[in-house]
GROMACS .gro file of C-alpha atoms in nm:
model
  427
    1MET     CA    1  -4.566   2.335 -11.624
    2LYS     CA    2  -4.644   2.505 -11.954
    3ILE     CA    3  -4.437   2.475 -12.273
    4VAL     CA    4  -4.535   2.702 -12.562
    5PHE     CA    5  -4.452   2.636 -12.927
    6ILE     CA    6  -4.440   2.959 -13.130
    7GLY     CA    7  -4.471   2.878 -13.499
    8ALA     CA    8  -4.622   2.536 -13.430
    9GLY     CA    9  -4.734   2.512 -13.793
   10SER     CA   10  -4.377   2.408 -13.872
   11VAL     CA   11  -4.503   2.052 -13.888
   12VAL     CA   12  -4.183   1.847 -13.910
   13PHE     CA   13  -3.996   2.032 -13.637
   14THR     CA   14  -4.298   2.050 -13.405
   15GLN     CA   15  -4.359   1.679 -13.430
   16GLY     CA   16  -3.995   1.591 -13.363
   17LEU     CA   17  -3.981   1.803 -13.047
   18LEU     CA   18  -4.311   1.660 -12.928
   19ALA     CA   19  -4.179   1.307 -12.974
   20ASP     CA   20  -3.882   1.394 -12.751
   21LEU     CA   21  -4.101   1.557 -12.484
   22ALA     CA   22  -4.344   1.265 -12.486
   23GLY     CA   23  -4.055   1.033 -12.401
   24LEU     CA   24  -3.977   1.213 -12.073
   25PRO     CA   25  -4.211   1.075 -11.802
   26GLU     CA   26  -4.109   1.347 -11.555
   27LEU     CA   27  -4.293   1.599 -11.774
   28ALA     CA   28  -4.629   1.420 -11.741
   29GLY     CA   29  -4.907   1.665 -11.667
   30SER     CA   30  -4.744   1.950 -11.857
   31GLU     CA   31  -4.941   2.167 -12.098
   32ILE     CA   32  -4.813   2.192 -12.454
   33ALA     CA   33  -4.957   2.516 -12.592
   34LEU     CA   34  -4.939   2.535 -12.971
   35HIS     CA   35  -4.952   2.878 -13.135
   36ASP     CA   36  -4.961   2.975 -13.500
   37ILE     CA   37  -5.110   3.272 -13.684
   38SER     CA   38  -5.271   3.039 -13.942
   39ALA     CA   39  -5.584   2.857 -13.825
   40GLU     CA   40  -5.531   2.590 -14.091
   41ARG     CA   41  -5.170   2.524 -13.998
   42LEU     CA   42  -5.260   2.522 -13.630
   43ALA     CA   43  -5.528   2.258 -13.689
   44VAL     CA   44  -5.278   2.042 -13.879
   45ALA     CA   45  -5.025   2.083 -13.597
   46GLU     CA   46  -5.287   1.990 -13.337
   47ASN     CA   47  -5.384   1.675 -13.524
   48GLY     CA   48  -5.021   1.564 -13.544
   49ALA     CA   49  -4.957   1.656 -13.180
   50ARG     CA   50  -5.245   1.449 -13.051
   51GLY     CA   51  -5.125   1.156 -13.257
   52ILE     CA   52  -4.784   1.179 -13.089
   53VAL     CA   53  -4.851   1.262 -12.727
   54GLY     CA   54  -5.198   1.109 -12.676
   55ASP     CA   55  -5.314   1.299 -12.368
   56SER     CA   56  -5.400   0.995 -12.156
   57ARG     CA   57  -5.091   0.797 -12.261
   58THR     CA   58  -4.822   1.055 -12.183
   59GLY     CA   59  -4.999   1.288 -11.944
   60LEU     CA   60  -4.921   1.581 -12.172
   61VAL     CA   61  -5.213   1.812 -12.243
   62VAL     CA   62  -5.227   1.983 -12.583
   63THR     CA   63  -5.396   2.322 -12.624
   64THR     CA   64  -5.411   2.542 -12.934
   65HIS     CA   65  -5.410   2.921 -12.960
   66LEU     CA   66  -5.434   3.169 -13.244
   67ASP     CA   67  -5.375   3.447 -12.994
   68ARG     CA   68  -5.007   3.460 -12.898
   69ARG     CA   69  -5.051   3.634 -12.563
   70GLU     CA   70  -5.312   3.378 -12.463
   71ALA     CA   71  -5.070   3.099 -12.551
   72LEU     CA   72  -4.786   3.263 -12.357
   73ALA     CA   73  -4.978   3.342 -12.039
   74GLY     CA   74  -4.809   3.163 -11.749
   75ALA     CA   75  -4.552   2.988 -11.969
   76ASP     CA   76  -4.240   2.833 -11.820
   77PHE     CA   77  -4.068   2.764 -12.154
   78VAL     CA   78  -4.123   2.922 -12.495
   79ILE     CA   79  -3.985   2.746 -12.803
   80ASN     CA   80  -3.957   2.977 -13.103
   81MET     CA   81  -3.935   2.826 -13.452
   82VAL     CA   82  -4.102   3.079 -13.681
   83GLN     CA   83  -3.998   3.156 -14.035
   84ILE     CA   84  -4.111   3.503 -14.131
   85GLY     CA   85  -4.216   3.510 -14.496
   86MET     CA   86  -4.206   3.132 -14.524
   87HIS     CA   87  -4.127   2.961 -14.857
   88ALA     CA   88  -4.202   3.264 -15.074
   89ALA     CA   89  -3.945   3.477 -14.892
   90THR     CA   90  -3.689   3.197 -14.921
   91VAL     CA   91  -3.738   3.186 -15.299
   92THR     CA   92  -3.686   3.563 -15.313
   93ASP     CA   93  -3.368   3.538 -15.101
   94PHE     CA   94  -3.216   3.314 -15.368
   95ALA     CA   95  -3.372   3.435 -15.692
   96ILE     CA   96  -3.271   3.802 -15.670
   97PRO     CA   97  -2.904   3.745 -15.570
   98ALA     CA   98  -2.876   3.475 -15.839
   99ARG     CA   99  -2.959   3.735 -16.106
  100TYR     CA  100  -2.652   3.926 -15.993
  101GLY     CA  101  -2.437   3.613 -16.013
  102LEU     CA  102  -2.428   3.559 -15.635
  103ARG     CA  103  -2.452   3.193 -15.539
  104GLN     CA  104  -2.587   3.070 -15.206
  105THR     CA  105  -2.653   2.722 -15.074
  106ILE     CA  106  -2.872   2.761 -14.761
  107GLY     CA  107  -2.906   3.137 -14.721
  108ASP     CA  108  -3.041   3.140 -14.364
  109THR     CA  109  -2.736   3.240 -14.160
  110LEU     CA  110  -2.500   3.477 -14.339
  111GLY     CA  111  -2.478   3.648 -14.675
  112VAL     CA  112  -2.759   3.839 -14.841
  113GLY     CA  113  -3.011   3.566 -14.757
  114GLY     CA  114  -2.913   3.565 -14.390
  115ILE     CA  115  -2.911   3.944 -14.365
  116PHE     CA  116  -3.263   3.983 -14.499
  117ARG     CA  117  -3.398   3.684 -14.309
  118ALA     CA  118  -3.276   3.855 -13.992
  119LEU     CA  119  -3.420   4.194 -14.085
  120ARG     CA  120  -3.766   4.055 -14.151
  121THR     CA  121  -3.751   3.851 -13.827
  122PHE     CA  122  -3.647   4.135 -13.593
  123PRO     CA  123  -3.992   4.306 -13.582
  124PHE     CA  124  -4.147   3.973 -13.482
  125LEU     CA  125  -3.881   3.922 -13.214
  126ASP     CA  126  -3.960   4.267 -13.073
  127ALA     CA  127  -4.327   4.177 -13.039
  128LEU     CA  128  -4.254   3.832 -12.895
  129ALA     CA  129  -4.011   3.973 -12.639
  130ASP     CA  130  -4.263   4.237 -12.532
  131ASP     CA  131  -4.532   3.973 -12.484
  132ILE     CA  132  -4.301   3.747 -12.283
  133ALA     CA  133  -4.193   4.035 -12.061
  134ASP     CA  134  -4.560   4.117 -12.000
  135VAL     CA  135  -4.735   3.781 -11.952
  136CYS     CA  136  -4.460   3.529 -11.861
  137PRO     CA  137  -4.153   3.728 -11.749
  138ASP     CA  138  -3.985   3.429 -11.581
  139ALA     CA  139  -4.006   3.204 -11.887
  140TRP     CA  140  -3.701   3.081 -12.075
  141LEU     CA  141  -3.709   3.151 -12.448
  142LEU     CA  142  -3.549   2.865 -12.642
  143ASN     CA  143  -3.487   2.994 -12.993
  144TYR     CA  144  -3.445   2.778 -13.302
  145THR     CA  145  -3.514   3.047 -13.561
  146ASN     CA  146  -3.223   3.143 -13.789
  147PRO     CA  147  -3.006   3.340 -13.836
  148MET     CA  148  -2.923   3.223 -13.486
  149ALA     CA  149  -2.636   3.452 -13.384
  150MET     CA  150  -2.804   3.765 -13.518
  151ASN     CA  151  -3.137   3.680 -13.357
  152ILE     CA  152  -2.986   3.603 -13.016
  153THR     CA  153  -2.774   3.918 -13.024
  154TYR     CA  154  -3.088   4.117 -13.104
  155LEU     CA  155  -3.313   3.941 -12.850
  156ALA     CA  156  -3.069   3.959 -12.560
  157ARG     CA  157  -3.116   4.336 -12.551
  158LYS     CA  158  -3.471   4.276 -12.427
  159LEU     CA  159  -3.484   3.937 -12.254
  160PRO     CA  160  -3.260   3.804 -11.975
  161ARG     CA  161  -3.355   3.437 -12.020
  162VAL     CA  162  -3.290   3.347 -12.382
  163VAL     CA  163  -3.068   3.086 -12.541
  164GLY     CA  164  -3.029   2.983 -12.903
  165LEU     CA  165  -3.029   2.614 -12.988
  166CYS     CA  166  -2.894   2.427 -13.289
  167HIS     CA  167  -2.821   2.060 -13.353
  168SER     CA  168  -2.503   2.113 -13.557
  169VAL     CA  169  -2.256   2.040 -13.275
  170HIS     CA  170  -2.432   1.720 -13.169
  171TRP     CA  171  -2.465   1.575 -13.517
  172THR     CA  172  -2.112   1.677 -13.616
  173MET     CA  173  -1.973   1.489 -13.319
  174ASP     CA  174  -2.202   1.193 -13.382
  175GLY     CA  175  -2.066   1.176 -13.738
  176LEU     CA  176  -1.704   1.213 -13.629
  177ALA     CA  177  -1.745   0.937 -13.369
  178ASP     CA  178  -1.869   0.706 -13.643
  179LEU     CA  179  -1.585   0.810 -13.872
  180VAL     CA  180  -1.315   0.723 -13.615
  181GLY     CA  181  -1.490   0.405 -13.500
  182VAL     CA  182  -1.570   0.507 -13.142
  183PRO     CA  183  -1.925   0.498 -12.998
  184TYR     CA  184  -2.066   0.846 -12.949
  185ASP     CA  185  -2.129   0.783 -12.579
  186GLU     CA  186  -1.756   0.721 -12.528
  187ILE     CA  187  -1.616   1.038 -12.683
  188ASP     CA  188  -1.534   1.365 -12.507
  189TYR     CA  189  -1.531   1.692 -12.693
  190LEU     CA  190  -1.518   2.067 -12.659
  191CYS     CA  191  -1.651   2.297 -12.929
  192ALA     CA  192  -1.683   2.675 -12.947
  193GLY     CA  193  -1.721   2.958 -13.196
  194VAL     CA  194  -2.027   3.114 -13.356
  195ASN     CA  195  -2.334   2.919 -13.459
  196HIS     CA  196  -2.278   2.733 -13.786
  197GLN     CA  197  -1.906   2.809 -13.760
  198SER     CA  198  -1.790   2.657 -13.434
  199TRP     CA  199  -1.475   2.447 -13.403
  200VAL     CA  200  -1.394   2.111 -13.248
  201LEU     CA  201  -1.123   2.221 -13.007
  202LYS     CA  202  -1.089   1.886 -12.827
  203PHE     CA  203  -1.186   1.540 -12.949
  204SER     CA  204  -1.085   1.239 -12.739
  205ALA     CA  205  -1.188   0.908 -12.581
  206ASN     CA  206  -1.041   0.763 -12.261
  207GLY     CA  207  -0.762   1.020 -12.276
  208GLU     CA  208  -0.671   0.943 -12.640
  209ASP     CA  209  -0.666   1.234 -12.883
  210LEU     CA  210  -0.892   1.122 -13.169
  211TYR     CA  211  -0.772   1.373 -13.426
  212PRO     CA  212  -0.497   1.135 -13.550
  213ARG     CA  213  -0.766   0.873 -13.612
  214LEU     CA  214  -0.963   1.132 -13.808
  215ASP     CA  215  -0.654   1.207 -14.016
  216ALA     CA  216  -0.614   0.838 -14.092
  217ALA     CA  217  -0.980   0.808 -14.194
  218ILE     CA  218  -0.944   1.102 -14.431
  219ASP     CA  219  -0.626   0.956 -14.582
  220LYS     CA  220  -0.808   0.627 -14.648
  221ASP     CA  221  -1.109   0.786 -14.819
  222PRO     CA  222  -1.025   1.033 -15.099
  223GLY     CA  223  -1.393   1.122 -15.121
  224LEU     CA  224  -1.373   1.295 -14.784
  225ARG     CA  225  -1.128   1.545 -14.930
  226ARG     CA  226  -1.408   1.658 -15.160
  227ARG     CA  227  -1.595   1.814 -14.868
  228VAL     CA  228  -1.556   2.180 -14.772
  229ARG     CA  229  -1.548   2.110 -14.400
  230VAL     CA  230  -1.264   1.858 -14.444
  231GLU     CA  231  -1.075   2.111 -14.656
  232MET     CA  232  -1.121   2.370 -14.380
  233TYR     CA  233  -0.996   2.121 -14.122
  234ARG     CA  234  -0.688   2.040 -14.331
  235ARG     CA  235  -0.605   2.409 -14.370
  236LEU     CA  236  -0.697   2.533 -14.022
  237GLY     CA  237  -0.624   2.234 -13.798
  238TYR     CA  238  -0.968   2.228 -13.632
  239TYR     CA  239  -1.281   2.061 -13.763
  240PRO     CA  240  -1.584   2.290 -13.821
  241THR     CA  241  -1.922   2.198 -13.679
  242GLU     CA  242  -2.135   2.277 -13.981
  243SER     CA  243  -2.202   2.098 -14.308
  244SER     CA  244  -1.999   2.162 -14.619
  245GLU     CA  245  -2.296   2.325 -14.795
  246HIS     CA  246  -2.350   2.570 -14.508
  247SER     CA  247  -1.979   2.632 -14.460
  248SER     CA  248  -1.912   2.711 -14.825
  249GLU     CA  249  -2.128   3.025 -14.826
  250TYR     CA  250  -1.960   3.175 -14.517
  251LEU     CA  251  -1.623   3.188 -14.694
  252PRO     CA  252  -1.483   3.365 -15.002
  253TRP     CA  253  -1.308   3.070 -15.167
  254PHE     CA  254  -1.571   2.833 -15.299
  255LEU     CA  255  -1.900   2.944 -15.454
  256ARG     CA  256  -1.761   3.202 -15.696
  257HIS     CA  257  -1.552   2.931 -15.871
  258ASP     CA  258  -1.720   2.676 -16.100
  259GLY     CA  259  -1.431   2.438 -16.051
  260GLU     CA  260  -1.455   2.449 -15.673
  261ILE     CA  261  -1.831   2.388 -15.685
  262GLU     CA  262  -1.766   2.075 -15.889
  263ARG     CA  263  -1.464   1.968 -15.685
  264PHE     CA  264  -1.645   1.998 -15.352
  265ARG     CA  265  -1.981   1.873 -15.486
  266LEU     CA  266  -2.168   2.180 -15.366
  267ASP     CA  267  -2.542   2.206 -15.420
  268VAL     CA  268  -2.617   2.568 -15.510
  269ALA     CA  269  -2.961   2.688 -15.392
  270GLU     CA  270  -3.007   2.364 -15.197
  271TYR     CA  271  -3.233   2.526 -14.939
  272VAL     CA  272  -3.493   2.628 -15.198
  273ARG     CA  273  -3.547   2.259 -15.267
  274ILE     CA  274  -3.546   2.176 -14.894
  275SER     CA  275  -3.804   2.447 -14.837
  276ALA     CA  276  -4.019   2.313 -15.120
  277ASP     CA  277  -3.995   1.964 -14.970
  278ASN     CA  278  -4.112   2.106 -14.636
  279VAL     CA  279  -4.414   2.257 -14.810
  280ALA     CA  280  -4.490   1.917 -14.966
  281THR     CA  281  -4.459   1.750 -14.624
  282TYR     CA  282  -4.705   2.000 -14.479
  283GLU     CA  283  -4.951   1.934 -14.764
  284ARG     CA  284  -4.937   1.561 -14.692
  285ALA     CA  285  -4.999   1.628 -14.324
  286ARG     CA  286  -5.291   1.856 -14.416
  287ALA     CA  287  -5.436   1.570 -14.621
  288GLY     CA  288  -5.425   1.347 -14.313
  289GLU     CA  289  -5.106   1.152 -14.383
  290PHE     CA  290  -4.919   1.102 -14.058
  291GLU     CA  291  -4.583   0.936 -14.004
  292PRO     CA  292  -4.472   0.895 -13.641
  293PRO     CA  293  -4.151   1.101 -13.606
  294ASP     CA  294  -3.822   0.972 -13.478
  295ALA     CA  295  -3.656   1.118 -13.170
  296THR     CA  296  -3.460   1.428 -13.265
  297MET     CA  297  -3.196   1.460 -12.989
  298GLU     CA  298  -3.270   1.835 -12.996
  299TYR     CA  299  -3.153   2.040 -12.699
  300ALA     CA  300  -3.484   2.207 -12.601
  301PRO     CA  301  -3.639   1.893 -12.445
  302GLN     CA  302  -3.308   1.819 -12.270
  303ILE     CA  303  -3.297   2.170 -12.124
  304ILE     CA  304  -3.655   2.150 -12.002
  305HIS     CA  305  -3.593   1.808 -11.845
  306ALA     CA  306  -3.275   1.924 -11.670
  307MET     CA  307  -3.437   2.237 -11.529
  308VAL     CA  308  -3.745   2.049 -11.410
  309THR     CA  309  -3.567   1.750 -11.256
  310GLY     CA  310  -3.242   1.914 -11.148
  311ARG     CA  311  -3.042   1.643 -11.324
  312PRO     CA  312  -2.755   1.837 -11.482
  313ARG     CA  313  -2.682   1.820 -11.852
  314VAL     CA  314  -2.430   1.987 -12.078
  315VAL     CA  315  -2.570   2.120 -12.403
  316TYR     CA  316  -2.442   2.367 -12.661
  317GLY     CA  317  -2.612   2.703 -12.657
  318ASN     CA  318  -2.586   3.045 -12.816
  319LEU     CA  319  -2.565   3.342 -12.580
  320PRO     CA  320  -2.414   3.692 -12.584
  321ASN     CA  321  -2.038   3.688 -12.548
  322HIS     CA  322  -1.974   3.832 -12.204
  323GLY     CA  323  -1.632   3.687 -12.129
  324LEU     CA  324  -1.709   3.349 -12.288
  325ILE     CA  325  -1.470   3.361 -12.586
  326SER     CA  326  -1.208   3.623 -12.518
  327ASN     CA  327  -1.090   3.687 -12.876
  328LEU     CA  328  -1.437   3.731 -13.030
  329PRO     CA  329  -1.647   4.051 -13.017
  330SER     CA  330  -1.801   4.133 -12.681
  331GLY     CA  331  -2.180   4.110 -12.676
  332TYR     CA  332  -2.219   3.921 -13.003
  333ALA     CA  333  -2.375   3.575 -12.964
  334VAL     CA  334  -2.131   3.284 -12.945
  335GLU     CA  335  -2.181   2.908 -12.924
  336VAL     CA  336  -2.033   2.741 -12.615
  337PRO     CA  337  -2.104   2.448 -12.382
  338CYS     CA  338  -2.364   2.525 -12.116
  339LEU     CA  339  -2.446   2.355 -11.787
  340VAL     CA  340  -2.819   2.319 -11.735
  341ASP     CA  341  -2.992   2.239 -11.405
  342ARG     CA  342  -3.260   2.395 -11.184
  343LEU     CA  343  -3.063   2.718 -11.179
  344GLY     CA  344  -3.105   2.760 -11.555
  345VAL     CA  345  -2.868   2.767 -11.852
  346ARG     CA  346  -2.518   2.868 -11.750
  347PRO     CA  347  -2.261   2.912 -12.029
  348MET     CA  348  -1.902   2.804 -11.974
  349ALA     CA  349  -1.609   3.034 -12.051
  350VAL     CA  350  -1.377   2.888 -12.315
  351GLY     CA  351  -1.106   3.156 -12.335
  352ASP     CA  352  -0.921   3.222 -12.659
  353LEU     CA  353  -0.997   3.032 -12.977
  354PRO     CA  354  -0.703   2.939 -13.200
  355PRO     CA  355  -0.620   3.265 -13.380
  356GLN     CA  356  -0.699   3.136 -13.729
  357CYS     CA  357  -1.042   3.017 -13.615
  358ALA     CA  358  -1.114   3.341 -13.432
  359ALA     CA  359  -1.017   3.538 -13.744
  360LEU     CA  360  -1.283   3.363 -13.952
  361ASN     CA  361  -1.538   3.397 -13.673
  362ARG     CA  362  -1.473   3.770 -13.653
  363SER     CA  363  -1.547   3.819 -14.023
  364PHE     CA  364  -1.863   3.609 -13.972
  365ALA     CA  365  -1.965   3.820 -13.672
  366ALA     CA  366  -1.898   4.149 -13.853
  367VAL     CA  367  -2.186   4.077 -14.092
  368GLY     CA  368  -2.422   4.006 -13.803
  369GLU     CA  369  -2.313   4.304 -13.595
  370LEU     CA  370  -2.383   4.544 -13.881
  371THR     CA  371  -2.719   4.379 -13.953
  372VAL     CA  372  -2.825   4.416 -13.590
  373ARG     CA  373  -2.703   4.776 -13.583
  374ALA     CA  374  -2.903   4.851 -13.897
  375ALA     CA  375  -3.223   4.757 -13.713
  376VAL     CA  376  -3.139   4.891 -13.368
  377ASP     CA  377  -3.017   5.228 -13.494
  378GLY     CA  378  -3.253   5.256 -13.792
  379ARG     CA  379  -2.956   5.291 -14.029
  380PRO     CA  380  -3.037   5.144 -14.374
  381GLU     CA  381  -2.681   5.203 -14.493
  382HIS     CA  382  -2.567   4.935 -14.248
  383ILE     CA  383  -2.759   4.677 -14.452
  384ARG     CA  384  -2.530   4.759 -14.742
  385HIS     CA  385  -2.226   4.761 -14.513
  386ALA     CA  386  -2.317   4.414 -14.386
  387ALA     CA  387  -2.336   4.281 -14.741
  388MET     CA  388  -2.009   4.456 -14.829
  389VAL     CA  389  -1.816   4.272 -14.557
  390ASP     CA  390  -1.985   3.935 -14.613
  391PRO     CA  391  -1.703   3.708 -14.741
  392ASN     CA  392  -1.892   3.534 -15.022
  393THR     CA  393  -2.070   3.849 -15.142
  394ALA     CA  394  -1.752   4.057 -15.133
  395ALA     CA  395  -1.564   3.792 -15.333
  396THR     CA  396  -1.833   3.781 -15.602
  397LEU     CA  397  -1.982   4.128 -15.659
  398THR     CA  398  -1.861   4.482 -15.709
  399LEU     CA  399  -1.962   4.753 -15.463
  400GLU     CA  400  -2.210   4.896 -15.715
  401GLN     CA  401  -2.368   4.553 -15.759
  402ILE     CA  402  -2.391   4.501 -15.383
  403TRP     CA  403  -2.577   4.830 -15.332
  404ASP     CA  404  -2.808   4.764 -15.628
  405LEU     CA  405  -2.878   4.414 -15.498
  406CYS     CA  406  -2.961   4.543 -15.151
  407ASP     CA  407  -3.197   4.803 -15.300
  408GLU     CA  408  -3.379   4.530 -15.492
  409MET     CA  409  -3.399   4.307 -15.184
  410VAL     CA  410  -3.539   4.596 -14.981
  411ARG     CA  411  -3.810   4.651 -15.242
  412ALA     CA  412  -3.895   4.280 -15.250
  413HIS     CA  413  -3.919   4.240 -14.871
  414SER     CA  414  -4.033   4.594 -14.787
  415ASP     CA  415  -4.358   4.505 -14.611
  416LEU     CA  416  -4.173   4.269 -14.372
  417LEU     CA  417  -3.881   4.497 -14.284
  418PRO     CA  418  -3.858   4.750 -14.001
  419GLU     CA  419  -4.011   5.071 -14.132
  420SER     CA  420  -3.688   5.264 -14.086
  421LEU     CA  421  -3.502   5.029 -14.322
  422ARG     CA  422  -3.735   5.035 -14.623
  423GLU     CA  423  -3.570   5.310 -14.822
  424GLU     CA  424  -3.347   5.257 -15.122
  425MET     CA  425  -3.004   5.420 -15.105
  426LYS     CA  426  -2.741   5.553 -15.336
  427PRO     CA  427  -2.389   5.628 -15.209
   0.00000   0.00000   0.00000
């Protein structure tokens, strides 16, 4: 079996996934093919990989490839974790909007940051999909690259075996289990929505609804009421599966108000610092410092294990909405539980979301749909339309500011964008 890591120079994430794979004895003998476009980063990734898997100890064989098609040849699973533009593009995604007064926290999923991260990723996804279709057409593509919903919606046009993976559902439920005092292994839950804005629809243990326990925990700890996700739960009746920092920039009510930023303890431009920390971690790894990673509980190793062994698992995946959530847009990627076994990844239909949750998801999806259409149809005006309907951007900027901001972002990222989208526009 062959597992390919695309963007293996992402040191922290690569090492965590390798630690999980190395702990699965049924995968012994598999080839782990590491690919990166940087020879230096690939060498650093290889050094860390060998320290984790140790060929003779785990039976995993590590190979390295600067050529992507060579890495992909004969692959069974492809794990994508690239970041097009890397730290410099992230800084741009925050610095330019900030000059217009637009605040962001993470900027990788929605808003101006998410829109332009998607647009500079789409050309890479085109090339990756073409290579997979040519040299490993039966492989499953397991995507971790954000913005998840936009990327999966875009990719699914070209690849039949693709699923987007994110740890937000797992770690949300792990945290809620701790908050209500029930071991994670004893809880049952159902979540659904769009990635980074899914909802905990059912939360129970041994037939007991655990939402009343959550209410009691919130009542006992006033500090919990200073979190955006708790505020959303109190107003909407269903707990969201993403952090408060992430959640705040998908909504119109928080980041434009100084008082709300203070009240909910929001960290504006947090991801710029996270990105800088990742650069520092890479530099330490390049200097030879190595810290054995902890297990990640990520879904990709679980999917691979279930498909290889036939032992079924339920994970949360992102796939195009073809009858999965009936009151969200058809075709746009949604996050739902999926059964995984030798037959592959099979999403489960959830039906209708609560109407208030679906309403927020639809405004979220509208931004992504217009961003995808901008690239697919070569329509640069749709970039501006996507920013116009983004909740946080629309609550903060005038229409003139939004168009001027998009023009400046296009100039800044021009060499990474699809050629048809590089022009500036005036209404």
